[in-house]
PDB file of C-alpha atoms in Angstrom:
ATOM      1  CA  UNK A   1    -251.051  50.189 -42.810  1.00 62.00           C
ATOM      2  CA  UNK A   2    -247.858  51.721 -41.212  1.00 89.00           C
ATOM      3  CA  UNK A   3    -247.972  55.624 -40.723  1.00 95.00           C
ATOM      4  CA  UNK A   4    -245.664  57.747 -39.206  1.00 95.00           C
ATOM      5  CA  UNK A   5    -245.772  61.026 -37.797  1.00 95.00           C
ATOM      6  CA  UNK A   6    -245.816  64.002 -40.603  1.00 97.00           C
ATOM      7  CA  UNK A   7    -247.440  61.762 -43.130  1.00 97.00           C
ATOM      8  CA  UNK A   8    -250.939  63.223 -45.296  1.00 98.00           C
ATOM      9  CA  UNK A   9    -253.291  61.037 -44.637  1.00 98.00           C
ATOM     10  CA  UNK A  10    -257.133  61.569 -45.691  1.00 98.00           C
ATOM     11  CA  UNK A  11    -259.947  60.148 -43.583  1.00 98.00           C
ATOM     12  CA  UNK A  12    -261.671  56.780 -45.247  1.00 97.00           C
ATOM     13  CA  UNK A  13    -265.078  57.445 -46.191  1.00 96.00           C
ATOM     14  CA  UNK A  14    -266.674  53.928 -44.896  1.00 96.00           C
ATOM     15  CA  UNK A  15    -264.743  55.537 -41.117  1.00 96.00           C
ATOM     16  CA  UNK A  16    -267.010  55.126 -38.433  1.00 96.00           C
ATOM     17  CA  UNK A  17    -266.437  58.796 -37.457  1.00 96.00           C
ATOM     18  CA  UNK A  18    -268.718  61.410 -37.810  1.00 95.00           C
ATOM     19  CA  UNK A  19    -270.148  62.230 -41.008  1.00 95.00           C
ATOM     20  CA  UNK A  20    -268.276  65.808 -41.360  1.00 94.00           C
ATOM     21  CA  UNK A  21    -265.143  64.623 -40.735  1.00 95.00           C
ATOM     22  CA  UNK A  22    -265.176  61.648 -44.354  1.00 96.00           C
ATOM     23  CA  UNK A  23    -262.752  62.875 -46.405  1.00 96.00           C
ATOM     24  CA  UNK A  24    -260.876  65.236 -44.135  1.00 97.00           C
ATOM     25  CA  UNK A  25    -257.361  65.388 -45.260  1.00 98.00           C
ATOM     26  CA  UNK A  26    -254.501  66.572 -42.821  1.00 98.00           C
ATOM     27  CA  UNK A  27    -250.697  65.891 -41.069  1.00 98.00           C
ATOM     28  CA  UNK A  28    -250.076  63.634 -38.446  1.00 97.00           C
ATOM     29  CA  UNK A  29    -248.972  65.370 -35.464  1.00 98.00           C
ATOM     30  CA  UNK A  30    -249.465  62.609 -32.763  1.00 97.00           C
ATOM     31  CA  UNK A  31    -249.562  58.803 -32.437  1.00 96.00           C
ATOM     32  CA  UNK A  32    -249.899  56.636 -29.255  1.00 95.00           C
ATOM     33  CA  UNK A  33    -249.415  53.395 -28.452  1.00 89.00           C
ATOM     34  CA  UNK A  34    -252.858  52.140 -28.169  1.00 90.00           C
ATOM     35  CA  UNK A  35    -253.392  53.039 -32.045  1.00 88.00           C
ATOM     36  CA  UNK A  36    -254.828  56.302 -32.129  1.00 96.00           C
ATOM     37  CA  UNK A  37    -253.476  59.008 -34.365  1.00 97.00           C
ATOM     38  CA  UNK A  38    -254.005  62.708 -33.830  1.00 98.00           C
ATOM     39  CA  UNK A  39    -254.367  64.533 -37.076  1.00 98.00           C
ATOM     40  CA  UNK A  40    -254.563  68.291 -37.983  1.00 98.00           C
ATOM     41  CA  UNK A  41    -256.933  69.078 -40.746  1.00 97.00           C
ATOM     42  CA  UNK A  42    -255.651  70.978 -43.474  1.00 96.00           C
ATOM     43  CA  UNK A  43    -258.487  73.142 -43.535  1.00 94.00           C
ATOM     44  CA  UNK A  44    -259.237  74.177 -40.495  1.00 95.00           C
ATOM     45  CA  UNK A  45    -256.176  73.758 -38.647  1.00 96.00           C
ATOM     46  CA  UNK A  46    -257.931  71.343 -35.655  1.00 96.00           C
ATOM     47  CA  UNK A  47    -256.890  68.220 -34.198  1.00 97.00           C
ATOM     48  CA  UNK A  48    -259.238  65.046 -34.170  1.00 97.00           C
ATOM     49  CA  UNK A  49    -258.286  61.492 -32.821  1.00 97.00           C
ATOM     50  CA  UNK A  50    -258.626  58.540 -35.191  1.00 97.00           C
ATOM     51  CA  UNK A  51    -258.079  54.795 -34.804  1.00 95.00           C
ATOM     52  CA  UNK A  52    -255.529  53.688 -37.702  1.00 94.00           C
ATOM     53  CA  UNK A  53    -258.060  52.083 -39.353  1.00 95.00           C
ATOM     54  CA  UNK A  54    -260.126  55.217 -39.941  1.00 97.00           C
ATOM     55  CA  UNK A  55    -257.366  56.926 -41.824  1.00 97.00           C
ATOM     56  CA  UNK A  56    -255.495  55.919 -45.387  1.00 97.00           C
ATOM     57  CA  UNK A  57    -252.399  57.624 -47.043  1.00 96.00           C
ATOM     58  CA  UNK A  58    -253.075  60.579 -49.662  1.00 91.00           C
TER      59      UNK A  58
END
């Protein structure tokens, strides 16, 4: 899936992240080259590190 930075994205509920963060919704602020997006979470306003594949468009 191609994202870019400022897309919503919402965090994929099968994710192997921690449980808290399934379903977090939030902006990409950051990516880098080795895959991992930074996203801030709507909610909150903190930034957590995902692999692509963690994450799916709103």
């Amino acid at each position: 899936m191609d994202f870019k930075q400022g897309d919503i994205v919402v965090v994929r509920d099968d994710a192997p992240v921690k449980p808290e963060l399934h379903g977090m919704k939030g902006e990409i602020v950051e990516m880098i080259e080795n895959g991992q997006i930074r996203v801030r979470n709507d909610r909150t306003g903190n930034d957590e590190w995902f692999d692509a594949a963690a994450l799916r468009h709103e």
